Tab-separated table of C-alpha atoms in Angstrom:
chain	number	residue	atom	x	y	z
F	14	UNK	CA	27.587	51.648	3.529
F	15	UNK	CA	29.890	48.699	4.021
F	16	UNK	CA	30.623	46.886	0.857
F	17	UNK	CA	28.451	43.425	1.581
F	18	UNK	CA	25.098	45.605	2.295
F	19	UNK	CA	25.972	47.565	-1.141
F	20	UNK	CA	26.235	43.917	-3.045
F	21	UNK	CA	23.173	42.610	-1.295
F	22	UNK	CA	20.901	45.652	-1.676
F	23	UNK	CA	21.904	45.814	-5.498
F	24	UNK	CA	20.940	41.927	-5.159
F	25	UNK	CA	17.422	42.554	-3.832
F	26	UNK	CA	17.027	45.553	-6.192
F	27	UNK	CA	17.846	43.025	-9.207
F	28	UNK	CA	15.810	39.800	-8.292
F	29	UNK	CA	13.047	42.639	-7.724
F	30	UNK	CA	13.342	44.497	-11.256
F	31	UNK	CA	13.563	40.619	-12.766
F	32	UNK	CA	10.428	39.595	-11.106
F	33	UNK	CA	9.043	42.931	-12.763
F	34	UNK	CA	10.340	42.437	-15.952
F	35	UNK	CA	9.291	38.700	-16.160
F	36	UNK	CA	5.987	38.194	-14.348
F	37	UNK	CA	8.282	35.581	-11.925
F	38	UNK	CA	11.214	35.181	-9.891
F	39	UNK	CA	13.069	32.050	-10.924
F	40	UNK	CA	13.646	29.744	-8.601
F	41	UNK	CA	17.582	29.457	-9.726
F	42	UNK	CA	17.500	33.321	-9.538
F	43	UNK	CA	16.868	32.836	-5.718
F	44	UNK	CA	19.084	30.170	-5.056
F	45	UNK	CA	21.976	32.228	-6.779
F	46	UNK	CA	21.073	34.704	-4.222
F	47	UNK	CA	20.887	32.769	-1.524
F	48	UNK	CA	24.187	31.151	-2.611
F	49	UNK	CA	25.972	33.994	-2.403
F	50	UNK	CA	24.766	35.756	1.233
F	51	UNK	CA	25.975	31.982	2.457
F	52	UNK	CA	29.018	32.429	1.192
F	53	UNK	CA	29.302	36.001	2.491
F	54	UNK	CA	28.002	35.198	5.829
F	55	UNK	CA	25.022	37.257	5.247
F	56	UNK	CA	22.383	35.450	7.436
F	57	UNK	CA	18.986	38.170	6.799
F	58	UNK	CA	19.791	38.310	3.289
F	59	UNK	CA	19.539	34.243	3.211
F	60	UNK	CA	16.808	34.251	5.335
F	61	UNK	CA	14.572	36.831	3.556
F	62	UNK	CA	15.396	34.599	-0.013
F	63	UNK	CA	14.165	32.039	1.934
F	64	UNK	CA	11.292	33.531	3.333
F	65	UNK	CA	10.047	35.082	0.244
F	66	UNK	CA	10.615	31.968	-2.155
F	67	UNK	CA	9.957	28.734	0.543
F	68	UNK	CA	8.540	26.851	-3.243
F	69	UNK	CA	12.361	26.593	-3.898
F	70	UNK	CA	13.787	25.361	-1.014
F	71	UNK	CA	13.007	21.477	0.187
F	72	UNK	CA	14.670	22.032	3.157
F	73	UNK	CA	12.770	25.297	4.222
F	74	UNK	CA	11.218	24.733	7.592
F	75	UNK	CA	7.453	25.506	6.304
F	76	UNK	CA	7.549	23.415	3.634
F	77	UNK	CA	9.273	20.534	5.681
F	78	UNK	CA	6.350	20.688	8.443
F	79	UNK	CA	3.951	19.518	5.582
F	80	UNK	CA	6.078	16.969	4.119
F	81	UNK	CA	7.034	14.960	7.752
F	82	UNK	CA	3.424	15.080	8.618
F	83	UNK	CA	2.107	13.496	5.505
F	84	UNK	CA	4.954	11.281	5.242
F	85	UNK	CA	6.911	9.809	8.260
F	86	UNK	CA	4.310	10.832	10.994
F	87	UNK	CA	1.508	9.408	8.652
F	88	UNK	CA	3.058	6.173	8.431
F	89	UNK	CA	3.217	6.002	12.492
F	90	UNK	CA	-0.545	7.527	12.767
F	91	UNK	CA	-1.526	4.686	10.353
F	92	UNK	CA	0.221	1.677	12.195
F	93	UNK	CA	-1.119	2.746	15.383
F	94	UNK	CA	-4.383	2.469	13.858
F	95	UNK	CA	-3.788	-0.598	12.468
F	96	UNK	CA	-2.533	-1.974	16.199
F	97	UNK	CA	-5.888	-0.852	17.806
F	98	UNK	CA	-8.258	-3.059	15.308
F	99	UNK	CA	-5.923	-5.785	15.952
F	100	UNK	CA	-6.494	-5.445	19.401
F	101	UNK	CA	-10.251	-5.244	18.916
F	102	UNK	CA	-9.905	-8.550	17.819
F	103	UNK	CA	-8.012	-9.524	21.203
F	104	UNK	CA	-9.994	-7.808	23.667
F	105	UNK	CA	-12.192	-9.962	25.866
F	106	UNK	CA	-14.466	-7.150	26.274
F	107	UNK	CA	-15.404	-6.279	22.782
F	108	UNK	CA	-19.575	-6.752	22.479
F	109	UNK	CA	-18.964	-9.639	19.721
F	110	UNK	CA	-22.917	-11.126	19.328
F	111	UNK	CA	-22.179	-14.781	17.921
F	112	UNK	CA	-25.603	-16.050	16.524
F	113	UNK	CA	-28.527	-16.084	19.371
F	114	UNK	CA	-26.047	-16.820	22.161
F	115	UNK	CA	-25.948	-13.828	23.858
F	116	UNK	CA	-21.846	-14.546	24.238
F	117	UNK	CA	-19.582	-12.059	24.277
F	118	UNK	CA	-15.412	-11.668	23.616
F	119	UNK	CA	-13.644	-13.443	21.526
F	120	UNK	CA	-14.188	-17.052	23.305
F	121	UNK	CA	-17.068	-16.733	21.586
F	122	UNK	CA	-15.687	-16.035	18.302
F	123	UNK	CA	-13.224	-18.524	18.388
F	124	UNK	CA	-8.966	-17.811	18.413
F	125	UNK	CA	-8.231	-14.593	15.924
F	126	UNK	CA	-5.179	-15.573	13.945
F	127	UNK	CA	-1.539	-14.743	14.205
F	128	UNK	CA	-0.693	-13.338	11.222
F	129	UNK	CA	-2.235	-10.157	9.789
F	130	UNK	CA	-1.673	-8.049	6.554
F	131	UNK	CA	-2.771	-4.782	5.761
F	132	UNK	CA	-2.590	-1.631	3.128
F	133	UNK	CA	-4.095	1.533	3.914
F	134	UNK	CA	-4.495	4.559	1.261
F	135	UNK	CA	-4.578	8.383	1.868
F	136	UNK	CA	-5.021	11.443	0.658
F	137	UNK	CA	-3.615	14.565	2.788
F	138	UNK	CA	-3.730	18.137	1.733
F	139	UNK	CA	-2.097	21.118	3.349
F	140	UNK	CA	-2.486	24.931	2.983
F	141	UNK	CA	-0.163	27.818	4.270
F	142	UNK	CA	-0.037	31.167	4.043
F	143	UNK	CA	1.914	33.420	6.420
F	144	UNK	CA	3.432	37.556	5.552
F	145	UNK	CA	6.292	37.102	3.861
F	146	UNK	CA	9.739	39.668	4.657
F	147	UNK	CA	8.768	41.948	1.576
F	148	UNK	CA	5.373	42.481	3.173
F	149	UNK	CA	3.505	40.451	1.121
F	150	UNK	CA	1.820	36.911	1.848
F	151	UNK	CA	3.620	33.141	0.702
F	152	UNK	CA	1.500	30.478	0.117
F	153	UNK	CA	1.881	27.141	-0.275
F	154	UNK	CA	0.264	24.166	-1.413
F	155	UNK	CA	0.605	20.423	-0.901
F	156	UNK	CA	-1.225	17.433	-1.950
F	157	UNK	CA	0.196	14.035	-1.048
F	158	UNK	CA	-1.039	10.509	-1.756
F	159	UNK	CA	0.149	7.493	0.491
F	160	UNK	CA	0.124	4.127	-0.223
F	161	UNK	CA	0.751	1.795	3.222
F	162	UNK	CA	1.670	-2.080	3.525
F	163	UNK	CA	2.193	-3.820	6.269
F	164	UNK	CA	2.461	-7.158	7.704
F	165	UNK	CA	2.491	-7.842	11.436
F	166	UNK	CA	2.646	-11.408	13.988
F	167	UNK	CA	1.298	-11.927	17.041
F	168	UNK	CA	4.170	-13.630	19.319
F	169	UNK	CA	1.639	-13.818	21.896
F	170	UNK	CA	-1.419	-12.576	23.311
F	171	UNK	CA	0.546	-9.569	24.686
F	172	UNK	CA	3.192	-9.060	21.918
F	173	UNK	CA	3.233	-8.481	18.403
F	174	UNK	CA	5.878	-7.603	15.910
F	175	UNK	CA	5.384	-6.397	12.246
F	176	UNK	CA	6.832	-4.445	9.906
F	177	UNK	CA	5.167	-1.603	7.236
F	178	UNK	CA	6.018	0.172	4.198
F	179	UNK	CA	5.179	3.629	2.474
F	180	UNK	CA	5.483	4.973	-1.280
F	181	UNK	CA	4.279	8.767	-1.050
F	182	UNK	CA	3.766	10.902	-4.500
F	183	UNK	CA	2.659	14.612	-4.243
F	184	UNK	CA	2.448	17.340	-6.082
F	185	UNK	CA	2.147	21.444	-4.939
F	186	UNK	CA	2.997	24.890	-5.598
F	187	UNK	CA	4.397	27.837	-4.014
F	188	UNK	CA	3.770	31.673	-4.357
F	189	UNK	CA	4.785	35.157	-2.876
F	190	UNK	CA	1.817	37.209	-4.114
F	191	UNK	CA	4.246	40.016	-4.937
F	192	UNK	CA	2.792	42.666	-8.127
F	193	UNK	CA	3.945	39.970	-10.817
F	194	UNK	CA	4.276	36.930	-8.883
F	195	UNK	CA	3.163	33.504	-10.549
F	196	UNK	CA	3.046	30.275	-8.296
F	197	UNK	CA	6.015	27.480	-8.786
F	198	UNK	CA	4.457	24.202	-9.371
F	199	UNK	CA	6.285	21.340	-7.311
F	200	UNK	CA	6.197	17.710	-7.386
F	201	UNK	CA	7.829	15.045	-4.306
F	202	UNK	CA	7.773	11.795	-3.964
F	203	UNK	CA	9.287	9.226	-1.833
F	204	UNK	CA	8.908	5.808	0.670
F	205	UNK	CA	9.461	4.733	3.932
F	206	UNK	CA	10.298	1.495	5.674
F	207	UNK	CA	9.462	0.750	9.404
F	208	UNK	CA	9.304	-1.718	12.044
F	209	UNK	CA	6.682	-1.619	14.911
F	210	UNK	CA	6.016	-3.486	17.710
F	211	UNK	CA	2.840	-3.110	20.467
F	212	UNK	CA	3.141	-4.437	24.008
F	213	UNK	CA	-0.091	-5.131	25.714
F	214	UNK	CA	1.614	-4.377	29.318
F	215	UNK	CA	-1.969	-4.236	31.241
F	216	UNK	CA	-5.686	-5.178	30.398
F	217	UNK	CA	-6.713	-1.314	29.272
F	218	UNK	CA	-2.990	-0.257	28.311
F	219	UNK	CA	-0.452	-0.946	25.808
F	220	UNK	CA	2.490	0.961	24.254
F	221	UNK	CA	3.042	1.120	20.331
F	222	UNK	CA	6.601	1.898	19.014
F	223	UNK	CA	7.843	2.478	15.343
F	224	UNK	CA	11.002	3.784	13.599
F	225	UNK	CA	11.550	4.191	9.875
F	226	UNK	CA	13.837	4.916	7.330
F	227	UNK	CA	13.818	6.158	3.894
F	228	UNK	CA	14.354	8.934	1.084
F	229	UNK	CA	12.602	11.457	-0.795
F	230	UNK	CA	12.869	14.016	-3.580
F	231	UNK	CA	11.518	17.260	-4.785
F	232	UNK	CA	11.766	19.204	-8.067
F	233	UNK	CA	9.963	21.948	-9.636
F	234	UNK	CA	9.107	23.983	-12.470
F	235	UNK	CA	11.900	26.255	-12.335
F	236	UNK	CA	14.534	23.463	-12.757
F	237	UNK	CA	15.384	22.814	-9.679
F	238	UNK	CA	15.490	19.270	-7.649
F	239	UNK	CA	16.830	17.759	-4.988
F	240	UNK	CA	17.218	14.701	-3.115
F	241	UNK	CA	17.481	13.962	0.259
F	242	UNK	CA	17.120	11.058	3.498
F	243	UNK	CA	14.789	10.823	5.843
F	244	UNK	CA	13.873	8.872	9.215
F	245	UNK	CA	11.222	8.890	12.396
F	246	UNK	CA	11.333	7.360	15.922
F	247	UNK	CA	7.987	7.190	18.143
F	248	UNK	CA	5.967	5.830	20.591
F	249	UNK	CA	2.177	5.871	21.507
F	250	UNK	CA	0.767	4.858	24.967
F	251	UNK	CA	-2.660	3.669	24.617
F	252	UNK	CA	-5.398	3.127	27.021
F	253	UNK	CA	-8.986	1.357	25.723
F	254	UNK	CA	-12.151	0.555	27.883
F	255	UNK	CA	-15.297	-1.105	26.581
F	256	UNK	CA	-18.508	0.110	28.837
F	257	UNK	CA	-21.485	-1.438	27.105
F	258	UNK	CA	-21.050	-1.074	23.311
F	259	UNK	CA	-19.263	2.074	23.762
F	260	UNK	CA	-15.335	1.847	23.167
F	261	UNK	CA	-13.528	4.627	24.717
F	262	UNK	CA	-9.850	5.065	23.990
F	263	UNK	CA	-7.069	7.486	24.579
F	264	UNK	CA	-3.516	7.763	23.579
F	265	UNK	CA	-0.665	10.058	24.466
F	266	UNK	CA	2.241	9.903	21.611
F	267	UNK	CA	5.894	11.416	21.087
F	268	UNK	CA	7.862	11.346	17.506
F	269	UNK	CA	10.499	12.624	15.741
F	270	UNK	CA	10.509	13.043	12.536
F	271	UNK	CA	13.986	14.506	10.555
F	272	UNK	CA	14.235	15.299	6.853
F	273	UNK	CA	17.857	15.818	5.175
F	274	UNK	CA	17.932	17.387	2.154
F	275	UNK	CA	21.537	17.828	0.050
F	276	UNK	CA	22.640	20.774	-1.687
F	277	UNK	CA	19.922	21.519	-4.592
F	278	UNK	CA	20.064	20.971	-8.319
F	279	UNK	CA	19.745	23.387	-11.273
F	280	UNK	CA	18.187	20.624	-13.641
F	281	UNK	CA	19.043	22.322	-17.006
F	282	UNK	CA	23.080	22.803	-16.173
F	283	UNK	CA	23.589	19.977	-13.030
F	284	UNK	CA	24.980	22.640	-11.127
F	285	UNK	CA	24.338	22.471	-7.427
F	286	UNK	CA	23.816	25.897	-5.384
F	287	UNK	CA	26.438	25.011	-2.982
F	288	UNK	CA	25.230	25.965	0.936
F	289	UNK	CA	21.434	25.006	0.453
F	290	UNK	CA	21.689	21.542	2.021
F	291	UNK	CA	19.305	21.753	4.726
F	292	UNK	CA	18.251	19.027	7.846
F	293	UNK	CA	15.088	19.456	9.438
F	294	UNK	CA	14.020	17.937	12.994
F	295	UNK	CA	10.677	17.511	14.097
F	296	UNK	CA	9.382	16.902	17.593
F	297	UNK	CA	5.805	16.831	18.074
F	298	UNK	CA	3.553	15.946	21.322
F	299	UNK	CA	0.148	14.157	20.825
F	300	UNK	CA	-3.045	13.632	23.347
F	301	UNK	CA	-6.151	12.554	21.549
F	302	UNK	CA	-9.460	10.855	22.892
F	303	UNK	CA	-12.008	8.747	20.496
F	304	UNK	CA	-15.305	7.036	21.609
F	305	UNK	CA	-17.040	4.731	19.028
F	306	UNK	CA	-20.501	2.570	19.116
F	307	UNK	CA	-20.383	-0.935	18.319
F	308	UNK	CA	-23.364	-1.484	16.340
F	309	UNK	CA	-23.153	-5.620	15.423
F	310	UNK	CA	-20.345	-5.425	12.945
F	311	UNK	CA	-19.290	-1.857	12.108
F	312	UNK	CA	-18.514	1.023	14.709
F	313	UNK	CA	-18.914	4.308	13.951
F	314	UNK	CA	-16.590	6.773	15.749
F	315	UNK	CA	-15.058	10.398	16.076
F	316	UNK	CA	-12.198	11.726	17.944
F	317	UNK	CA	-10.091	14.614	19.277
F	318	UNK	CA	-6.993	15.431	19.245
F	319	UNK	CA	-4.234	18.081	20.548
F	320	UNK	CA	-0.638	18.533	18.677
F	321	UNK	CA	1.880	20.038	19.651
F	322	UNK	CA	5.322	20.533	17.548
F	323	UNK	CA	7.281	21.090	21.104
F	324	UNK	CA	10.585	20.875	18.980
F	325	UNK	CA	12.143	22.362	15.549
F	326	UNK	CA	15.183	22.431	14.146
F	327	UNK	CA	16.570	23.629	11.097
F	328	UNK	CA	20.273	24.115	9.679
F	329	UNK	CA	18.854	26.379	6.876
F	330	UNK	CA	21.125	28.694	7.010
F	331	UNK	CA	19.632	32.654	8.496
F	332	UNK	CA	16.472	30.788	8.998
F	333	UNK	CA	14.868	31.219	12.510
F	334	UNK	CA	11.325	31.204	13.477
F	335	UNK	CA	7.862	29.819	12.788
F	336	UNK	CA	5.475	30.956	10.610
F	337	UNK	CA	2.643	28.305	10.853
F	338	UNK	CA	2.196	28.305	14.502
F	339	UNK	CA	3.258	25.799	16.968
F	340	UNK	CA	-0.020	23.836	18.203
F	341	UNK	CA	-2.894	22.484	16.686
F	342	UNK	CA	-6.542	20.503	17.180
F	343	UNK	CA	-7.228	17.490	15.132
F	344	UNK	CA	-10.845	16.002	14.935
F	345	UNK	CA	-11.692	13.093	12.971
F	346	UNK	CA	-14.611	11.192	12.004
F	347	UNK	CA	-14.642	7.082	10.984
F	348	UNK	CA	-16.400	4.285	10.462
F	349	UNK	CA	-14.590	0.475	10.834
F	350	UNK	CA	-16.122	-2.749	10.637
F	351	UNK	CA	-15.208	-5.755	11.918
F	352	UNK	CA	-15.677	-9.630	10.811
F	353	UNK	CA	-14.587	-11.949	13.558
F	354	UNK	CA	-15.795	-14.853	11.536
F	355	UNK	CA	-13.738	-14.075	8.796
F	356	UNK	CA	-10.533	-12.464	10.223
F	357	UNK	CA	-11.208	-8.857	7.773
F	358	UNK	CA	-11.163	-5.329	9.696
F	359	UNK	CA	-11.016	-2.202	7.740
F	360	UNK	CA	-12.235	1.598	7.401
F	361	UNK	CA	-12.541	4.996	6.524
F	362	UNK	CA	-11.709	7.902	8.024
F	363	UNK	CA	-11.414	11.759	7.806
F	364	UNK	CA	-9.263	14.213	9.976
F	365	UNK	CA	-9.471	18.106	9.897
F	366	UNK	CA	-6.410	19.762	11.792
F	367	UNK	CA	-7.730	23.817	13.095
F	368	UNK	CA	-6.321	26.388	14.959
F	369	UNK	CA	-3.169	26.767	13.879
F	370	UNK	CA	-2.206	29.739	13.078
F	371	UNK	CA	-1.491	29.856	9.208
F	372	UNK	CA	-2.186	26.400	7.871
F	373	UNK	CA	-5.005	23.799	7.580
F	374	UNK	CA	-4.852	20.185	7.082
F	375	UNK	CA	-7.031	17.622	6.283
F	376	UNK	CA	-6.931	13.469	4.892
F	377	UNK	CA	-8.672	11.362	3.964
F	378	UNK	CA	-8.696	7.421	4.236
F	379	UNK	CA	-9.603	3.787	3.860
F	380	UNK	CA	-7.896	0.798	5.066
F	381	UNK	CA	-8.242	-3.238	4.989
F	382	UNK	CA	-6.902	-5.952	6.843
F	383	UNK	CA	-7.266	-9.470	6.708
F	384	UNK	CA	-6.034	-11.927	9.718
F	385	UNK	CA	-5.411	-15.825	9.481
């Protein structure tokens, strides 16, 4: 036996007899391990650390998929939202009833303001469990609030600018039910800044665009953190149609989302395990449909919608691929309501992602904005 399988068999044989011996495998234990098959070039050693103990690695491509979606993507999915109200407001063809009339649009509702502000809370929580390379399942756990600002201007009638901002504070845990195993409780938090713009190009289209910036951290109970950068691009292509009180809309989206994640901490000593610095890409497809009921002043409304993560990247070292399952269904479930009178639009809203593989997903929430 060649002298690097001899070191990393009597590796796996002692991370195994101290998970035995003390009901848990630290995370610092693992990164040791997976410090050392870096250094010697050992890429299925690294890669079954990794797979076995994703809890202690920020930059692990499982636990990275949860994080971009209920960060960076969420901030895009909540903009976008945002931009269709607004344009609720600016459609000639909503069903607006002003008094005993009978007019409809906004001529009848007078000119909406310029200016609009917004905030928008949610709660998104995220399950996985997949077989682990010791045969036995990983599962993790996430639960992330959001808390969105934003503040947008109308340029004109066809443009708008604005810009939004996101502070994010979660808290999980991550297991390999081993004989012995005992979950490793994590918390994250972090924030985002973003411009957007939407371009209403045609009287039933318009194209929403967004990139952001920010950072984020992640420690657990095994005293281990880590720090790291983070940024999105996308774009959403949206098509609306009033017929009657019925609103039907579709929208066809592309992002990018990319987490960076340095070389992690043991919090007790301030030693870094050197080599598990980790940047993760995610490229992800969206086609959803929604159809909501004006019903004079609120509109009820559910939609559907296909993901797809067409692209993933990692630089976790031995890693390759994907547990969770590429492609997804999201439907959701809302009710806004509207106040031309008074410039206010807001919200709430539930999503349930199904059908991937080995992890569900669901949010929920509530949003208000006010227009002058």
């Amino acid at each position: 036996m060649k002298p690097n399988r001899i070191l990393r068999a009597s590796l796996v044989a002692g991370l195994g007899l101290a998970s035995a011996g003390a009901w848990a495998t630290p995370c610092d234990s693992a990164l040791s391990s997976y410090e050392f098959y870096v250094q010697t070039g050992d890429q299925s050693g690294a890669a079954f650390i990794v797979s076995n103990h994703p809890e202690c690695f920020a930059g692990s491509p499982s636990r990275s998929l949860m994080t971009i979606n209920a960060t960076s993507f969420l901030l895009f999915y909540r903009t976008m939202y945002i931009l269709a109200l607004r344009r609720m407001f600016l459609s000639p063809y909503a069903p607006y009833l002003v008094g005993d009339s009978g007019e409809r649009g906004m001529a009848a509702g007078g000119t909406p303001g310029k200016w609009n502000f917004w905030s928008n809370l949610e709660q998104n929580k995220t399950r996985q469990t997949y077989m682990a390379a010791n045969g036995f399942r990983t599962k993790n756990e996430s639960d992330i609030f959001s808390i969105v600002i934003g503040g947008d201007y109308a340029l004109s009638k066809d443009l708008t600018l604005g810009l939004s901002a996101a502070y994010d504070d979660g808290d999980g845990s991550g297991s390999n039910r081993s004989p012995g195993s005992t979950p490793n409780g994590i918390q994250t938090d972090g924030y985002l800044v973003a411009p957007y713009l939407s371009w209403q190009f045609a009287r039933d289209w318009s194209l929403d665009a967004s990139a952001g910036f920010g950072r984020g951290s992640l420690e657990t109970t095994s005293n281990t953190d880590v720090t790291g950068s983070r940024w999105f691009a996308a774009a959403n292509l949206n098509y609306s149609r009033w017929v009657g009180n019925w609103q039907l809309t579709g929208q066809a989206s592309l992002m990018r989302g990319v987490e960076d994640y340095n070389d992690i901490n043991n919090s007790a000593t301030g030693v870094k395990f050197v080599g598990t610095d980790a940047k993760n890409t995610l490229d992800r497809f969206r086609l959803g449909a929604q159809a909501g009921y004006w019903l004079n002043g609120v509109m009820p409304y559910v939609s559907l919608t296909y993901t797809d993560d067409i692209g993933r990247k990692t630089t976790q070292f031995g890693v390759s691929g994907n547990p969770i399952g590429r492609d997804a269904f999201v439907l959701g479930a809302g009710l806004n309501f509207y106040s031309a009178k008074d410039g206010v639009t807001g919200g709430v809203g539930y999503r349930q992602e199904f059908g991937r593989n080995n992890q569900t997903n669901h949010s929920l929430m509530a949003n208000i904005n006010l227009r002058f």
